Tab-separated table of C-alpha atoms in Angstrom:
chain	number	residue	atom	x	y	z
N	1	UNK	CA	128.093	93.366	48.482
N	2	UNK	CA	124.471	92.521	47.640
N	3	UNK	CA	123.846	90.064	50.515
N	4	UNK	CA	124.641	92.455	53.401
N	5	UNK	CA	122.617	95.211	51.762
N	6	UNK	CA	119.559	93.053	51.127
N	7	UNK	CA	118.544	92.838	54.801
N	8	UNK	CA	118.258	96.592	55.412
N	9	UNK	CA	116.388	96.947	52.149
N	10	UNK	CA	113.962	94.217	53.166
N	11	UNK	CA	113.343	96.208	56.322
N	12	UNK	CA	112.974	99.293	54.159
N	13	UNK	CA	110.150	97.674	52.217
N	14	UNK	CA	108.410	96.847	55.495
N	15	UNK	CA	108.662	100.517	56.452
N	16	UNK	CA	106.295	101.361	53.621
N	17	UNK	CA	103.601	99.442	55.470
N	18	UNK	CA	104.170	100.935	58.941
N	19	UNK	CA	101.510	103.662	58.642
N	20	UNK	CA	98.908	101.010	57.794
N	21	UNK	CA	99.854	98.672	60.641
N	22	UNK	CA	99.958	101.550	63.114
N	23	UNK	CA	96.401	102.464	62.227
N	24	UNK	CA	95.245	98.899	62.831
N	25	UNK	CA	96.762	98.839	66.352
N	26	UNK	CA	95.020	101.921	67.756
N	27	UNK	CA	93.707	101.539	71.295
N	28	UNK	CA	89.974	101.866	72.052
N	29	UNK	CA	90.693	105.169	73.746
N	30	UNK	CA	92.333	106.610	70.640
N	31	UNK	CA	89.566	105.172	68.489
N	32	UNK	CA	86.975	107.114	70.475
N	33	UNK	CA	88.900	110.371	70.248
N	34	UNK	CA	87.561	113.111	67.983
N	35	UNK	CA	88.436	112.481	64.335
N	36	UNK	CA	91.431	114.453	63.066
N	37	UNK	CA	91.000	117.336	60.724
N	38	UNK	CA	90.409	116.290	57.138
N	39	UNK	CA	93.669	115.973	55.216
N	40	UNK	CA	94.223	117.735	51.921
N	41	UNK	CA	93.205	115.911	48.786
N	42	UNK	CA	95.501	114.511	46.165
N	43	UNK	CA	97.401	116.022	43.258
N	44	UNK	CA	97.952	114.277	39.953
N	45	UNK	CA	99.707	115.020	36.673
N	46	UNK	CA	99.267	113.309	33.317
N	47	UNK	CA	101.097	114.129	30.100
N	48	UNK	CA	103.529	113.141	27.384
N	49	UNK	CA	107.266	113.744	26.950
N	50	UNK	CA	109.585	113.430	23.950
N	51	UNK	CA	113.254	112.685	24.527
N	52	UNK	CA	116.415	112.199	22.503
N	53	UNK	CA	119.565	110.522	23.778
N	54	UNK	CA	122.116	107.760	23.382
N	55	UNK	CA	120.814	104.255	22.655
N	56	UNK	CA	122.631	103.128	25.812
N	57	UNK	CA	125.210	104.671	28.130
N	58	UNK	CA	128.365	104.908	26.021
N	59	UNK	CA	126.737	104.442	22.618
N	60	UNK	CA	127.612	106.682	19.676
N	61	UNK	CA	124.139	106.145	18.216
N	62	UNK	CA	121.119	108.173	19.273
N	63	UNK	CA	117.401	107.621	19.302
N	64	UNK	CA	114.150	109.431	20.120
N	65	UNK	CA	111.058	108.230	21.926
N	66	UNK	CA	107.749	109.299	23.443
N	67	UNK	CA	106.807	108.272	26.948
N	68	UNK	CA	103.839	108.883	29.243
N	69	UNK	CA	104.271	111.216	32.195
N	70	UNK	CA	102.369	110.199	35.327
N	71	UNK	CA	102.414	111.650	38.826
N	72	UNK	CA	100.131	111.084	41.820
N	73	UNK	CA	100.581	112.437	45.343
N	74	UNK	CA	98.327	111.221	48.169
N	75	UNK	CA	99.405	112.260	51.645
N	76	UNK	CA	102.817	110.771	52.332
N	77	UNK	CA	102.746	108.524	49.252
N	78	UNK	CA	103.794	109.349	45.686
N	79	UNK	CA	103.567	107.416	42.425
N	80	UNK	CA	105.721	108.712	39.583
N	81	UNK	CA	106.651	107.632	36.054
N	82	UNK	CA	108.419	109.527	33.290
N	83	UNK	CA	109.272	112.398	35.650
N	84	UNK	CA	105.648	113.128	36.527
N	85	UNK	CA	106.373	113.364	40.248
N	86	UNK	CA	108.492	116.483	39.750
N	87	UNK	CA	105.493	118.296	38.217
N	88	UNK	CA	103.245	117.933	41.245
N	89	UNK	CA	104.507	121.091	42.928
N	90	UNK	CA	107.155	123.811	42.793
N	91	UNK	CA	109.478	122.775	45.611
N	92	UNK	CA	112.797	121.069	46.344
N	93	UNK	CA	111.289	117.826	47.605
N	94	UNK	CA	112.558	114.939	45.446
N	95	UNK	CA	109.935	112.612	43.966
N	96	UNK	CA	111.500	109.530	42.463
N	97	UNK	CA	110.281	107.067	39.850
N	98	UNK	CA	108.080	104.294	41.233
N	99	UNK	CA	106.160	104.176	44.501
N	100	UNK	CA	107.566	106.260	47.369
N	101	UNK	CA	106.673	106.909	50.994
N	102	UNK	CA	107.929	109.899	52.974
N	103	UNK	CA	109.395	108.625	56.239
N	104	UNK	CA	110.589	111.953	57.651
N	105	UNK	CA	109.548	115.445	56.602
N	106	UNK	CA	111.467	117.857	58.831
N	107	UNK	CA	112.277	121.455	57.939
N	108	UNK	CA	115.672	120.581	56.474
N	109	UNK	CA	115.960	116.788	56.442
N	110	UNK	CA	113.741	114.609	54.239
N	111	UNK	CA	113.823	110.803	54.223
N	112	UNK	CA	111.890	108.496	51.921
N	113	UNK	CA	111.742	104.862	50.852
N	114	UNK	CA	110.488	103.445	47.602
N	115	UNK	CA	110.155	100.628	45.109
N	116	UNK	CA	110.355	100.653	41.339
N	117	UNK	CA	110.672	98.260	38.411
N	118	UNK	CA	113.521	98.918	36.005
N	119	UNK	CA	117.114	98.238	35.071
N	120	UNK	CA	116.498	96.280	31.861
N	121	UNK	CA	118.678	96.215	28.760
N	122	UNK	CA	118.045	94.223	25.585
N	123	UNK	CA	119.625	94.180	22.143
N	124	UNK	CA	118.638	93.165	18.617
N	125	UNK	CA	120.653	92.104	15.586
N	126	UNK	CA	121.349	95.724	14.606
N	127	UNK	CA	122.508	96.777	18.060
N	128	UNK	CA	126.121	97.346	19.050
N	129	UNK	CA	125.331	95.151	22.063
N	130	UNK	CA	124.274	92.151	19.978
N	131	UNK	CA	125.701	88.950	21.454
N	132	UNK	CA	125.961	90.310	24.999
N	133	UNK	CA	123.641	88.900	27.688
N	134	UNK	CA	120.401	90.795	28.230
N	135	UNK	CA	119.781	92.411	31.613
N	136	UNK	CA	116.333	91.512	32.924
N	137	UNK	CA	113.925	93.927	34.557
N	138	UNK	CA	114.033	93.754	38.316
N	139	UNK	CA	112.448	95.192	41.447
N	140	UNK	CA	114.655	97.839	43.016
N	141	UNK	CA	114.379	99.254	46.524
N	142	UNK	CA	115.427	102.813	47.254
N	143	UNK	CA	116.351	104.716	50.407
N	144	UNK	CA	116.726	108.461	49.868
N	145	UNK	CA	117.824	111.394	51.987
N	146	UNK	CA	117.705	115.105	51.185
N	147	UNK	CA	119.175	118.040	53.122
N	148	UNK	CA	117.961	121.580	52.436
N	149	UNK	CA	120.653	124.207	52.942
N	150	UNK	CA	118.175	126.920	51.949
N	151	UNK	CA	114.791	127.135	50.229
N	152	UNK	CA	116.654	126.982	46.894
N	153	UNK	CA	119.645	124.664	47.514
N	154	UNK	CA	119.570	120.978	48.449
N	155	UNK	CA	121.840	117.937	48.574
N	156	UNK	CA	120.179	114.595	47.942
N	157	UNK	CA	121.427	111.029	47.897
N	158	UNK	CA	119.663	107.832	46.851
N	159	UNK	CA	120.774	104.232	47.499
N	160	UNK	CA	119.257	101.665	45.106
N	161	UNK	CA	119.388	97.877	45.439
N	162	UNK	CA	118.258	95.012	43.189
N	163	UNK	CA	115.904	92.910	45.344
N	164	UNK	CA	115.480	89.961	42.969
N	165	UNK	CA	119.116	89.072	42.399
N	166	UNK	CA	118.976	89.736	38.644
N	167	UNK	CA	122.458	91.246	38.511
N	168	UNK	CA	121.191	94.810	38.821
N	169	UNK	CA	123.530	95.391	41.740
N	170	UNK	CA	123.711	98.466	43.931
N	171	UNK	CA	124.040	102.133	42.993
N	172	UNK	CA	124.389	105.353	44.979
N	173	UNK	CA	123.382	108.635	43.319
N	174	UNK	CA	124.277	111.982	44.916
N	175	UNK	CA	123.142	115.345	43.515
N	176	UNK	CA	123.518	118.987	44.483
N	177	UNK	CA	120.531	120.933	43.154
N	178	UNK	CA	119.658	124.612	42.977
N	179	UNK	CA	116.140	125.688	42.025
N	180	UNK	CA	115.372	129.254	41.063
N	181	UNK	CA	111.759	130.374	40.795
N	182	UNK	CA	112.097	133.199	38.295
N	183	UNK	CA	108.353	133.949	38.270
N	184	UNK	CA	105.441	132.604	40.341
N	185	UNK	CA	104.750	130.111	37.546
N	186	UNK	CA	108.229	129.313	36.156
N	187	UNK	CA	111.145	127.520	37.779
N	188	UNK	CA	114.657	126.640	36.609
N	189	UNK	CA	116.657	123.843	38.221
N	190	UNK	CA	120.428	123.327	38.016
N	191	UNK	CA	121.926	120.003	39.127
N	192	UNK	CA	125.392	118.448	39.412
N	193	UNK	CA	126.015	114.952	40.674
N	194	UNK	CA	127.698	111.582	40.418
N	195	UNK	CA	126.753	107.899	40.535
N	196	UNK	CA	128.711	105.118	42.259
N	197	UNK	CA	127.995	101.464	41.413
N	198	UNK	CA	129.189	98.077	42.620
N	199	UNK	CA	130.915	95.503	40.414
N	200	UNK	CA	127.687	93.539	39.869
N	201	UNK	CA	125.971	96.547	38.298
N	202	UNK	CA	128.956	97.604	36.200
N	203	UNK	CA	129.605	94.087	34.909
N	204	UNK	CA	125.967	93.748	33.842
N	205	UNK	CA	125.925	97.018	31.879
N	206	UNK	CA	129.576	97.498	30.856
N	207	UNK	CA	131.197	94.074	31.130
N	208	UNK	CA	131.882	91.457	28.450
N	209	UNK	CA	131.631	87.867	29.792
N	210	UNK	CA	134.509	85.598	28.822
N	211	UNK	CA	132.176	82.962	27.341
N	212	UNK	CA	130.880	85.356	24.648
N	213	UNK	CA	133.977	87.534	24.129
N	214	UNK	CA	135.291	87.379	20.551
N	215	UNK	CA	132.771	84.608	19.823
N	216	UNK	CA	129.225	85.989	19.908
N	217	UNK	CA	130.479	89.576	20.118
N	218	UNK	CA	133.531	91.353	18.656
N	219	UNK	CA	134.503	92.727	22.076
N	220	UNK	CA	137.285	91.307	24.237
N	221	UNK	CA	136.465	89.983	27.706
N	222	UNK	CA	136.099	92.748	30.292
N	223	UNK	CA	135.194	92.575	33.990
N	224	UNK	CA	134.940	96.042	35.576
N	225	UNK	CA	135.137	96.568	39.306
N	226	UNK	CA	133.019	98.836	41.470
N	227	UNK	CA	133.529	102.585	41.648
N	228	UNK	CA	132.353	105.878	40.200
N	229	UNK	CA	130.141	105.178	37.199
N	230	UNK	CA	129.381	108.682	35.893
N	231	UNK	CA	129.171	112.399	36.592
N	232	UNK	CA	126.257	114.531	35.416
N	233	UNK	CA	125.240	118.143	34.863
N	234	UNK	CA	121.700	119.168	34.080
N	235	UNK	CA	119.341	122.083	33.630
N	236	UNK	CA	115.563	121.790	33.768
N	237	UNK	CA	112.691	124.218	33.403
N	238	UNK	CA	109.010	123.884	34.184
N	239	UNK	CA	106.375	126.531	33.644
N	240	UNK	CA	102.672	126.590	34.456
N	241	UNK	CA	101.346	128.089	31.225
N	242	UNK	CA	97.791	128.003	32.673
N	243	UNK	CA	96.299	127.012	36.017
N	244	UNK	CA	96.372	123.363	34.927
N	245	UNK	CA	98.836	122.922	32.047
N	246	UNK	CA	102.584	122.606	32.725
N	247	UNK	CA	105.286	122.847	30.055
N	248	UNK	CA	108.639	121.309	30.983
N	249	UNK	CA	111.992	120.408	29.458
N	250	UNK	CA	115.638	119.830	30.200
N	251	UNK	CA	119.141	119.050	28.981
N	252	UNK	CA	121.477	116.675	30.800
N	253	UNK	CA	125.191	116.138	30.130
N	254	UNK	CA	126.827	112.905	31.297
N	255	UNK	CA	130.402	111.586	31.426
N	256	UNK	CA	131.226	107.946	32.103
N	257	UNK	CA	134.041	107.480	34.617
N	258	UNK	CA	136.418	104.816	35.863
N	259	UNK	CA	135.941	101.232	34.715
N	260	UNK	CA	132.677	102.112	32.965
N	261	UNK	CA	134.508	104.567	30.711
N	262	UNK	CA	137.189	101.953	29.902
N	263	UNK	CA	134.675	99.340	28.738
N	264	UNK	CA	135.137	98.111	25.137
N	265	UNK	CA	131.408	98.625	24.480
N	266	UNK	CA	131.773	102.379	25.106
N	267	UNK	CA	132.197	104.364	21.885
N	268	UNK	CA	131.212	107.780	23.231
N	269	UNK	CA	131.809	108.297	26.968
N	270	UNK	CA	130.555	111.903	26.954
N	271	UNK	CA	126.968	112.456	25.919
N	272	UNK	CA	123.811	114.486	26.423
N	273	UNK	CA	120.057	113.983	26.464
N	274	UNK	CA	117.170	116.359	25.747
N	275	UNK	CA	113.581	116.141	26.995
N	276	UNK	CA	110.495	118.311	26.382
N	277	UNK	CA	106.925	117.648	27.422
N	278	UNK	CA	103.474	118.887	28.354
N	279	UNK	CA	101.296	117.719	31.240
N	280	UNK	CA	97.916	118.473	32.809
N	281	UNK	CA	97.990	118.908	36.594
N	282	UNK	CA	95.104	118.803	39.032
N	283	UNK	CA	93.894	119.223	41.962
N	284	UNK	CA	94.658	119.976	45.602
């Protein structure tokens, strides 16, 4: 499944560079034309978020952590980490983790492409995953589409592919989201969705290789196939408590499905995560 998908994703990466190459190929006539109106400046957000959730998908142990929140929007490009992209404005436009470029920005249809680093999983001697192979970080390409049914309701889907062949596989995430702006400065978002993954992804995160089963790990060998990985429900809130400071938080409920749920490493297939944070946002 990975080989056929790699070619369109390689083309996708090239699409990120199209605006730059187009500018370099302008004709002399267009170069002598009056300069376009000055574009708006950039918006950035910087903050900190605290979260609590399962140690890994399916774990019955929980942990808490602090992470930086970073968001930067310049024209058609966005950089986001820790959910910072979602704080840049009050709208339905999705801003994903990593570097993204908006390819189409019509009234109802939005298309974007992006790159991010992620997908790692490691374990130590105290972990329930001890003895299982680690999953290395990889470079993932993303192609996303969003359809706005109304100013409040949208359907979005995101196809993600491991570009480096590090067994990250392919995933497809689809979410129906409703955003309700209860005051000019406060917004609540409700989301319901599901994730589909190929066998490469599920075997990396939920499988037990035969060469370590019952030897380095107490789990029996398990090789899941592709299919629905999980379903999710979430609620988020963000509020501009001043002109610059934004308070945000959310709760997300997740249920593992299919072969992922049947994995021997899964002790708790139904779980939740909580996040709360504060960020400074400036300036358009």
